[in-house]
């Protein structure tokens, strides 16, 4: 089982589960824990190969990684803790894991908060993926990861987020990075399906105004999925909205969850 942490609120029966992105860990939510615990029970996860799940289970998962298998890791924790349903907050690739879980078990997902959501790989991100596939066995993974981080978060005000994810990525292993990178082989078909299918689950997209790689596609999907989806764009903010503009992120997300 992947590693998890719990922050209880004895006055609430509501759960909020946080899912980080590739290369991160549960530590990226350090600016959320205190505020969310005031209102909800909080569950933090370290996805397979990340954070404290790294050394603990790195030998367990030798099979090919898929979004379904990673979503099942999350489901296993919910079952273990006897959490029947939860609100989910994700960042970057973690939003894909949440959406995959909602596809498989919609009754377990009360709402989805998608920070820096990835719904389509634009031309620049497609080029990044191809370069990564060419060099993933040649270059040290940190070289690739630093390059990706800089392309996705290029501005000066993105520096904190960029360094945070790079420092977390240092805890990965080369083989673990490659396993996760191979997920890109299925990402286009998965995202295409997500864009086409609207789930009857309240969904809140929180995007940075400067998230130039992923914001345009999110805007289009929200227009199409207007029955269930809302979009909030944070000014002067990049991809990792929960870190760069944590005060605004916390306020808007808590309000959204309380309204559902």
PDB file of C-alpha atoms in Angstrom:
ATOM      1  CA  UNK A   1       0.000   0.000   0.000  1.00  0.00           C
ATOM      2  CA  UNK A   2       1.193   3.505  -0.774  1.00  0.00           C
ATOM      3  CA  UNK A   3       2.081   5.789   2.127  1.00  0.00           C
ATOM      4  CA  UNK A   4      -0.493   8.221   3.487  1.00  0.00           C
ATOM      5  CA  UNK A   5      -0.919  10.810   6.250  1.00  0.00           C
ATOM      6  CA  UNK A   6      -4.102  11.827   8.056  1.00  0.00           C
ATOM      7  CA  UNK A   7      -5.044  15.118   9.715  1.00  0.00           C
ATOM      8  CA  UNK A   8      -8.299  14.650  11.582  1.00  0.00           C
ATOM      9  CA  UNK A   9     -11.033  17.146  12.305  1.00  0.00           C
ATOM     10  CA  UNK A  10     -13.300  15.657  14.966  1.00  0.00           C
ATOM     11  CA  UNK A  11     -16.076  18.119  14.108  1.00  0.00           C
ATOM     12  CA  UNK A  12     -16.336  17.061  10.473  1.00  0.00           C
ATOM     13  CA  UNK A  13     -17.313  13.868   8.691  1.00  0.00           C
ATOM     14  CA  UNK A  14     -16.099  15.205   5.327  1.00  0.00           C
ATOM     15  CA  UNK A  15     -12.829  14.016   3.809  1.00  0.00           C
ATOM     16  CA  UNK A  16     -10.555  15.861   1.409  1.00  0.00           C
ATOM     17  CA  UNK A  17      -7.898  13.764  -0.324  1.00  0.00           C
ATOM     18  CA  UNK A  18      -4.881  15.445  -1.909  1.00  0.00           C
ATOM     19  CA  UNK A  19      -3.120  13.901  -4.913  1.00  0.00           C
ATOM     20  CA  UNK A  20       0.227  15.326  -6.046  1.00  0.00           C
ATOM     21  CA  UNK A  21       1.720  15.261  -9.530  1.00  0.00           C
ATOM     22  CA  UNK A  22       4.570  13.297 -11.105  1.00  0.00           C
ATOM     23  CA  UNK A  23       7.881  13.999  -9.412  1.00  0.00           C
ATOM     24  CA  UNK A  24       6.225  15.578  -6.373  1.00  0.00           C
ATOM     25  CA  UNK A  25       5.046  14.173  -3.059  1.00  0.00           C
ATOM     26  CA  UNK A  26       2.505  14.930  -0.349  1.00  0.00           C
ATOM     27  CA  UNK A  27       4.873  17.614   0.939  1.00  0.00           C
ATOM     28  CA  UNK A  28       3.770  19.985  -1.857  1.00  0.00           C
ATOM     29  CA  UNK A  29       0.530  20.502   0.088  1.00  0.00           C
ATOM     30  CA  UNK A  30       2.280  22.114   3.072  1.00  0.00           C
ATOM     31  CA  UNK A  31       0.447  25.402   2.441  1.00  0.00           C
ATOM     32  CA  UNK A  32      -2.951  23.665   2.469  1.00  0.00           C
ATOM     33  CA  UNK A  33      -2.917  21.392   5.532  1.00  0.00           C
ATOM     34  CA  UNK A  34      -3.597  23.932   8.279  1.00  0.00           C
ATOM     35  CA  UNK A  35      -6.439  25.729   6.489  1.00  0.00           C
ATOM     36  CA  UNK A  36      -8.189  22.601   5.230  1.00  0.00           C
ATOM     37  CA  UNK A  37      -7.942  20.827   8.578  1.00  0.00           C
ATOM     38  CA  UNK A  38      -9.998  23.634  10.113  1.00  0.00           C
ATOM     39  CA  UNK A  39     -12.953  22.423   8.051  1.00  0.00           C
ATOM     40  CA  UNK A  40     -12.357  18.812   6.976  1.00  0.00           C
ATOM     41  CA  UNK A  41     -10.525  15.583   7.616  1.00  0.00           C
ATOM     42  CA  UNK A  42      -7.427  15.646   5.415  1.00  0.00           C
ATOM     43  CA  UNK A  43      -5.796  12.694   3.658  1.00  0.00           C
ATOM     44  CA  UNK A  44      -2.412  13.127   1.962  1.00  0.00           C
ATOM     45  CA  UNK A  45      -1.005  10.475  -0.374  1.00  0.00           C
ATOM     46  CA  UNK A  46       2.452   9.679  -1.716  1.00  0.00           C
ATOM     47  CA  UNK A  47       1.884   8.030  -5.091  1.00  0.00           C
ATOM     48  CA  UNK A  48       3.910   4.925  -5.920  1.00  0.00           C
ATOM     49  CA  UNK A  49       7.609   5.638  -6.185  1.00  0.00           C
ATOM     50  CA  UNK A  50       7.236   9.124  -4.679  1.00  0.00           C
ATOM     51  CA  UNK A  51       7.933  10.563  -1.236  1.00  0.00           C
ATOM     52  CA  UNK A  52       7.754   7.951   1.530  1.00  0.00           C
ATOM     53  CA  UNK A  53       6.215   5.426  -0.883  1.00  0.00           C
ATOM     54  CA  UNK A  54       9.574   5.256  -2.660  1.00  0.00           C
ATOM     55  CA  UNK A  55      11.816   3.024  -0.563  1.00  0.00           C
ATOM     56  CA  UNK A  56       8.840   1.249   0.955  1.00  0.00           C
ATOM     57  CA  UNK A  57       7.370  -0.203  -2.230  1.00  0.00           C
ATOM     58  CA  UNK A  58       9.869   0.414  -5.009  1.00  0.00           C
ATOM     59  CA  UNK A  59      10.285  -3.342  -5.526  1.00  0.00           C
ATOM     60  CA  UNK A  60       6.561  -4.064  -5.426  1.00  0.00           C
ATOM     61  CA  UNK A  61       5.486  -2.482  -8.704  1.00  0.00           C
ATOM     62  CA  UNK A  62       7.426  -4.161 -11.467  1.00  0.00           C
ATOM     63  CA  UNK A  63       4.514  -4.242 -13.883  1.00  0.00           C
ATOM     64  CA  UNK A  64       3.764  -1.480 -16.356  1.00  0.00           C
ATOM     65  CA  UNK A  65       2.268   1.588 -14.757  1.00  0.00           C
ATOM     66  CA  UNK A  66      -1.151   2.695 -15.976  1.00  0.00           C
ATOM     67  CA  UNK A  67      -3.492   5.410 -14.783  1.00  0.00           C
ATOM     68  CA  UNK A  68      -5.931   2.688 -13.743  1.00  0.00           C
ATOM     69  CA  UNK A  69      -3.355   0.923 -11.576  1.00  0.00           C
ATOM     70  CA  UNK A  70      -2.324   4.209  -9.939  1.00  0.00           C
ATOM     71  CA  UNK A  71      -5.969   5.114  -9.298  1.00  0.00           C
ATOM     72  CA  UNK A  72      -6.400   1.688  -7.706  1.00  0.00           C
ATOM     73  CA  UNK A  73      -3.540   2.532  -5.332  1.00  0.00           C
ATOM     74  CA  UNK A  74      -5.604   5.486  -4.130  1.00  0.00           C
ATOM     75  CA  UNK A  75      -8.729   3.347  -3.854  1.00  0.00           C
ATOM     76  CA  UNK A  76      -6.834   0.819  -1.736  1.00  0.00           C
ATOM     77  CA  UNK A  77      -6.055   3.519   0.837  1.00  0.00           C
ATOM     78  CA  UNK A  78      -9.688   4.695   0.909  1.00  0.00           C
ATOM     79  CA  UNK A  79     -10.859   1.127   1.484  1.00  0.00           C
ATOM     80  CA  UNK A  80      -8.233   0.562   4.183  1.00  0.00           C
ATOM     81  CA  UNK A  81      -9.364   3.704   6.040  1.00  0.00           C
ATOM     82  CA  UNK A  82     -13.041   2.898   5.384  1.00  0.00           C
ATOM     83  CA  UNK A  83     -13.606   6.226   3.657  1.00  0.00           C
ATOM     84  CA  UNK A  84     -16.732   5.724   1.572  1.00  0.00           C
ATOM     85  CA  UNK A  85     -16.349   8.957  -0.384  1.00  0.00           C
ATOM     86  CA  UNK A  86     -14.125  12.006  -0.460  1.00  0.00           C
ATOM     87  CA  UNK A  87     -13.558  15.329  -2.142  1.00  0.00           C
ATOM     88  CA  UNK A  88     -10.353  15.183  -4.172  1.00  0.00           C
ATOM     89  CA  UNK A  89      -7.808  17.931  -4.766  1.00  0.00           C
ATOM     90  CA  UNK A  90      -5.110  17.334  -7.365  1.00  0.00           C
ATOM     91  CA  UNK A  91      -2.295  19.197  -9.027  1.00  0.00           C
ATOM     92  CA  UNK A  92      -0.889  18.658 -12.520  1.00  0.00           C
ATOM     93  CA  UNK A  93      -0.711  14.949 -13.382  1.00  0.00           C
ATOM     94  CA  UNK A  94      -2.512  14.178 -10.110  1.00  0.00           C
ATOM     95  CA  UNK A  95      -5.661  15.578 -11.724  1.00  0.00           C
ATOM     96  CA  UNK A  96      -5.526  12.776 -14.298  1.00  0.00           C
ATOM     97  CA  UNK A  97      -5.349  10.196 -11.499  1.00  0.00           C
ATOM     98  CA  UNK A  98      -8.400  11.749  -9.834  1.00  0.00           C
ATOM     99  CA  UNK A  99     -10.374  11.791 -13.069  1.00  0.00           C
ATOM    100  CA  UNK A 100      -9.427   8.162 -13.708  1.00  0.00           C
ATOM    101  CA  UNK A 101     -10.665   7.200 -10.240  1.00  0.00           C
ATOM    102  CA  UNK A 102     -13.913   9.079 -10.887  1.00  0.00           C
ATOM    103  CA  UNK A 103     -14.383   7.177 -14.156  1.00  0.00           C
ATOM    104  CA  UNK A 104     -13.939   3.867 -12.360  1.00  0.00           C
ATOM    105  CA  UNK A 105     -15.755   4.621  -9.096  1.00  0.00           C
ATOM    106  CA  UNK A 106     -17.864   7.797  -9.372  1.00  0.00           C
ATOM    107  CA  UNK A 107     -19.636   7.033  -6.091  1.00  0.00           C
ATOM    108  CA  UNK A 108     -16.344   7.487  -4.220  1.00  0.00           C
ATOM    109  CA  UNK A 109     -15.730  11.011  -5.534  1.00  0.00           C
ATOM    110  CA  UNK A 110     -17.857  13.843  -4.099  1.00  0.00           C
ATOM    111  CA  UNK A 111     -16.117  16.569  -6.045  1.00  0.00           C
ATOM    112  CA  UNK A 112     -12.942  17.109  -8.054  1.00  0.00           C
ATOM    113  CA  UNK A 113     -10.691  20.124  -7.638  1.00  0.00           C
ATOM    114  CA  UNK A 114      -8.214  20.210 -10.509  1.00  0.00           C
ATOM    115  CA  UNK A 115      -5.256  22.530  -9.956  1.00  0.00           C
ATOM    116  CA  UNK A 116      -3.026  23.091 -12.970  1.00  0.00           C
ATOM    117  CA  UNK A 117      -5.159  20.503 -14.732  1.00  0.00           C
ATOM    118  CA  UNK A 118      -3.840  18.587 -17.725  1.00  0.00           C
ATOM    119  CA  UNK A 119      -6.577  17.923 -20.262  1.00  0.00           C
ATOM    120  CA  UNK A 120      -4.658  18.116 -23.514  1.00  0.00           C
ATOM    121  CA  UNK A 121      -1.022  17.986 -24.585  1.00  0.00           C
ATOM    122  CA  UNK A 122      -0.427  20.992 -26.838  1.00  0.00           C
ATOM    123  CA  UNK A 123       2.236  21.109 -29.544  1.00  0.00           C
ATOM    124  CA  UNK A 124       4.993  22.218 -27.174  1.00  0.00           C
ATOM    125  CA  UNK A 125       4.187  19.540 -24.603  1.00  0.00           C
ATOM    126  CA  UNK A 126       4.075  16.911 -27.361  1.00  0.00           C
ATOM    127  CA  UNK A 127       7.592  17.949 -28.390  1.00  0.00           C
ATOM    128  CA  UNK A 128       8.687  17.679 -24.743  1.00  0.00           C
ATOM    129  CA  UNK A 129       7.320  14.146 -24.518  1.00  0.00           C
ATOM    130  CA  UNK A 130       9.104  13.099 -27.720  1.00  0.00           C
ATOM    131  CA  UNK A 131      12.402  14.534 -26.505  1.00  0.00           C
ATOM    132  CA  UNK A 132      11.926  12.747 -23.206  1.00  0.00           C
ATOM    133  CA  UNK A 133      11.306   9.439 -24.955  1.00  0.00           C
ATOM    134  CA  UNK A 134      14.451   9.879 -27.031  1.00  0.00           C
ATOM    135  CA  UNK A 135      16.719  10.743 -24.107  1.00  0.00           C
ATOM    136  CA  UNK A 136      15.135   8.976 -21.113  1.00  0.00           C
ATOM    137  CA  UNK A 137      17.654   6.103 -21.222  1.00  0.00           C
ATOM    138  CA  UNK A 138      20.606   8.365 -22.032  1.00  0.00           C
ATOM    139  CA  UNK A 139      20.400  11.427 -19.800  1.00  0.00           C
ATOM    140  CA  UNK A 140      20.112  11.392 -15.994  1.00  0.00           C
ATOM    141  CA  UNK A 141      16.439  11.849 -15.202  1.00  0.00           C
ATOM    142  CA  UNK A 142      17.099  15.004 -13.165  1.00  0.00           C
ATOM    143  CA  UNK A 143      18.501  16.732 -16.235  1.00  0.00           C
ATOM    144  CA  UNK A 144      15.294  15.967 -18.112  1.00  0.00           C
ATOM    145  CA  UNK A 145      13.112  16.878 -15.157  1.00  0.00           C
ATOM    146  CA  UNK A 146      14.814  20.247 -14.639  1.00  0.00           C
ATOM    147  CA  UNK A 147      14.349  20.989 -18.333  1.00  0.00           C
ATOM    148  CA  UNK A 148      10.659  20.043 -18.221  1.00  0.00           C
ATOM    149  CA  UNK A 149      10.124  22.077 -15.044  1.00  0.00           C
ATOM    150  CA  UNK A 150      11.669  25.161 -16.612  1.00  0.00           C
ATOM    151  CA  UNK A 151       9.597  24.890 -19.796  1.00  0.00           C
ATOM    152  CA  UNK A 152       6.337  24.410 -17.861  1.00  0.00           C
ATOM    153  CA  UNK A 153       7.186  27.016 -15.175  1.00  0.00           C
ATOM    154  CA  UNK A 154       9.478  29.525 -16.907  1.00  0.00           C
ATOM    155  CA  UNK A 155       8.749  32.830 -15.167  1.00  0.00           C
ATOM    156  CA  UNK A 156      10.557  34.369 -12.208  1.00  0.00           C
ATOM    157  CA  UNK A 157       7.458  34.104 -10.007  1.00  0.00           C
ATOM    158  CA  UNK A 158       7.323  30.359 -10.786  1.00  0.00           C
ATOM    159  CA  UNK A 159      10.744  29.777  -9.225  1.00  0.00           C
ATOM    160  CA  UNK A 160       9.488  28.506  -5.852  1.00  0.00           C
ATOM    161  CA  UNK A 161       7.238  25.922  -7.505  1.00  0.00           C
ATOM    162  CA  UNK A 162       9.972  24.928  -9.938  1.00  0.00           C
ATOM    163  CA  UNK A 163      12.558  24.379  -7.193  1.00  0.00           C
ATOM    164  CA  UNK A 164      10.067  22.551  -4.981  1.00  0.00           C
ATOM    165  CA  UNK A 165       9.290  19.987  -7.664  1.00  0.00           C
ATOM    166  CA  UNK A 166      12.944  19.576  -8.635  1.00  0.00           C
ATOM    167  CA  UNK A 167      13.931  18.956  -5.006  1.00  0.00           C
ATOM    168  CA  UNK A 168      11.142  16.395  -4.631  1.00  0.00           C
ATOM    169  CA  UNK A 169      12.150  14.717  -7.888  1.00  0.00           C
ATOM    170  CA  UNK A 170      15.635  14.123  -6.474  1.00  0.00           C
ATOM    171  CA  UNK A 171      14.070  11.449  -4.252  1.00  0.00           C
ATOM    172  CA  UNK A 172      13.046   9.407  -7.292  1.00  0.00           C
ATOM    173  CA  UNK A 173      15.135   6.692  -8.906  1.00  0.00           C
ATOM    174  CA  UNK A 174      16.046   6.654 -12.593  1.00  0.00           C
ATOM    175  CA  UNK A 175      14.000   3.486 -13.147  1.00  0.00           C
ATOM    176  CA  UNK A 176      11.030   4.988 -11.324  1.00  0.00           C
ATOM    177  CA  UNK A 177      11.162   8.107 -13.477  1.00  0.00           C
ATOM    178  CA  UNK A 178      11.182   5.957 -16.612  1.00  0.00           C
ATOM    179  CA  UNK A 179       8.167   3.949 -15.391  1.00  0.00           C
ATOM    180  CA  UNK A 180       6.198   7.143 -14.882  1.00  0.00           C
ATOM    181  CA  UNK A 181       7.396   8.649 -18.127  1.00  0.00           C
ATOM    182  CA  UNK A 182       6.102   5.634 -20.028  1.00  0.00           C
ATOM    183  CA  UNK A 183       2.617   6.697 -18.937  1.00  0.00           C
ATOM    184  CA  UNK A 184       2.821   9.298 -21.699  1.00  0.00           C
ATOM    185  CA  UNK A 185       2.205   6.489 -24.183  1.00  0.00           C
ATOM    186  CA  UNK A 186      -1.433   6.315 -23.072  1.00  0.00           C
ATOM    187  CA  UNK A 187      -1.970   9.924 -22.050  1.00  0.00           C
ATOM    188  CA  UNK A 188      -3.366  11.238 -25.352  1.00  0.00           C
ATOM    189  CA  UNK A 189      -6.110   8.613 -25.605  1.00  0.00           C
ATOM    190  CA  UNK A 190      -6.973   8.975 -21.908  1.00  0.00           C
ATOM    191  CA  UNK A 191      -7.215  12.764 -22.108  1.00  0.00           C
ATOM    192  CA  UNK A 192      -9.259  12.608 -25.302  1.00  0.00           C
ATOM    193  CA  UNK A 193     -11.808  10.414 -23.547  1.00  0.00           C
ATOM    194  CA  UNK A 194     -11.900  12.772 -20.539  1.00  0.00           C
ATOM    195  CA  UNK A 195     -12.510  15.778 -22.792  1.00  0.00           C
ATOM    196  CA  UNK A 196     -15.379  14.005 -24.528  1.00  0.00           C
ATOM    197  CA  UNK A 197     -17.138  12.601 -21.461  1.00  0.00           C
ATOM    198  CA  UNK A 198     -18.707  14.835 -18.826  1.00  0.00           C
ATOM    199  CA  UNK A 199     -19.177  13.198 -15.445  1.00  0.00           C
ATOM    200  CA  UNK A 200     -22.008  14.151 -13.124  1.00  0.00           C
ATOM    201  CA  UNK A 201     -19.518  15.180 -10.435  1.00  0.00           C
ATOM    202  CA  UNK A 202     -18.944  18.807  -9.377  1.00  0.00           C
ATOM    203  CA  UNK A 203     -15.590  19.817 -10.846  1.00  0.00           C
ATOM    204  CA  UNK A 204     -13.606  22.949 -10.072  1.00  0.00           C
ATOM    205  CA  UNK A 205     -10.645  23.852 -12.268  1.00  0.00           C
ATOM    206  CA  UNK A 206      -8.173  26.237 -10.613  1.00  0.00           C
ATOM    207  CA  UNK A 207      -5.646  27.440 -13.158  1.00  0.00           C
ATOM    208  CA  UNK A 208      -2.895  30.016 -13.285  1.00  0.00           C
ATOM    209  CA  UNK A 209      -3.225  32.854 -15.778  1.00  0.00           C
ATOM    210  CA  UNK A 210       0.353  32.101 -16.898  1.00  0.00           C
ATOM    211  CA  UNK A 211      -0.156  28.344 -17.313  1.00  0.00           C
ATOM    212  CA  UNK A 212       0.157  28.752 -21.070  1.00  0.00           C
ATOM    213  CA  UNK A 213       0.588  25.042 -21.827  1.00  0.00           C
ATOM    214  CA  UNK A 214      -2.624  23.799 -20.210  1.00  0.00           C
ATOM    215  CA  UNK A 215      -5.045  26.695 -19.570  1.00  0.00           C
ATOM    216  CA  UNK A 216      -6.395  27.025 -23.159  1.00  0.00           C
ATOM    217  CA  UNK A 217      -7.616  23.415 -23.310  1.00  0.00           C
ATOM    218  CA  UNK A 218      -9.201  23.667 -19.843  1.00  0.00           C
ATOM    219  CA  UNK A 219     -11.185  26.729 -20.950  1.00  0.00           C
ATOM    220  CA  UNK A 220     -12.569  24.789 -23.917  1.00  0.00           C
ATOM    221  CA  UNK A 221     -13.538  21.777 -21.805  1.00  0.00           C
ATOM    222  CA  UNK A 222     -15.284  23.894 -19.170  1.00  0.00           C
ATOM    223  CA  UNK A 223     -17.353  25.547 -21.926  1.00  0.00           C
ATOM    224  CA  UNK A 224     -18.379  22.086 -23.105  1.00  0.00           C
ATOM    225  CA  UNK A 225     -18.878  20.557 -19.634  1.00  0.00           C
ATOM    226  CA  UNK A 226     -20.786  23.544 -18.276  1.00  0.00           C
ATOM    227  CA  UNK A 227     -23.284  21.427 -16.305  1.00  0.00           C
ATOM    228  CA  UNK A 228     -20.705  20.113 -13.863  1.00  0.00           C
ATOM    229  CA  UNK A 229     -17.591  22.267 -14.264  1.00  0.00           C
ATOM    230  CA  UNK A 230     -16.395  25.676 -13.128  1.00  0.00           C
ATOM    231  CA  UNK A 231     -13.145  27.488 -13.844  1.00  0.00           C
ATOM    232  CA  UNK A 232     -11.293  29.928 -11.618  1.00  0.00           C
ATOM    233  CA  UNK A 233      -8.204  31.616 -13.076  1.00  0.00           C
ATOM    234  CA  UNK A 234      -5.647  33.125 -10.682  1.00  0.00           C
ATOM    235  CA  UNK A 235      -3.867  36.197 -11.994  1.00  0.00           C
ATOM    236  CA  UNK A 236      -0.058  36.380 -12.108  1.00  0.00           C
ATOM    237  CA  UNK A 237       0.214  32.664 -11.416  1.00  0.00           C
ATOM    238  CA  UNK A 238       1.710  29.698 -13.230  1.00  0.00           C
ATOM    239  CA  UNK A 239       1.124  25.956 -13.209  1.00  0.00           C
ATOM    240  CA  UNK A 240       1.454  25.071  -9.519  1.00  0.00           C
ATOM    241  CA  UNK A 241      -1.374  27.223  -8.208  1.00  0.00           C
ATOM    242  CA  UNK A 242      -1.482  25.757  -4.685  1.00  0.00           C
ATOM    243  CA  UNK A 243       2.084  26.892  -4.023  1.00  0.00           C
ATOM    244  CA  UNK A 244       2.328  30.164  -5.948  1.00  0.00           C
ATOM    245  CA  UNK A 245      -0.996  31.607  -4.771  1.00  0.00           C
ATOM    246  CA  UNK A 246      -1.877  29.440  -1.780  1.00  0.00           C
ATOM    247  CA  UNK A 247      -4.096  31.988   0.012  1.00  0.00           C
ATOM    248  CA  UNK A 248      -6.388  32.446  -2.997  1.00  0.00           C
ATOM    249  CA  UNK A 249      -6.283  28.727  -3.813  1.00  0.00           C
ATOM    250  CA  UNK A 250      -7.243  27.700  -0.270  1.00  0.00           C
ATOM    251  CA  UNK A 251     -10.070  30.211  -0.015  1.00  0.00           C
ATOM    252  CA  UNK A 252     -11.678  29.367  -3.358  1.00  0.00           C
ATOM    253  CA  UNK A 253     -11.338  25.596  -3.014  1.00  0.00           C
ATOM    254  CA  UNK A 254     -12.725  25.505   0.528  1.00  0.00           C
ATOM    255  CA  UNK A 255     -15.697  27.606  -0.572  1.00  0.00           C
ATOM    256  CA  UNK A 256     -16.317  25.269  -3.505  1.00  0.00           C
ATOM    257  CA  UNK A 257     -16.188  22.143  -1.341  1.00  0.00           C
ATOM    258  CA  UNK A 258     -18.498  23.657   1.253  1.00  0.00           C
ATOM    259  CA  UNK A 259     -20.974  24.550  -1.486  1.00  0.00           C
ATOM    260  CA  UNK A 260     -21.068  20.873  -2.506  1.00  0.00           C
TER     261      UNK A 260
END
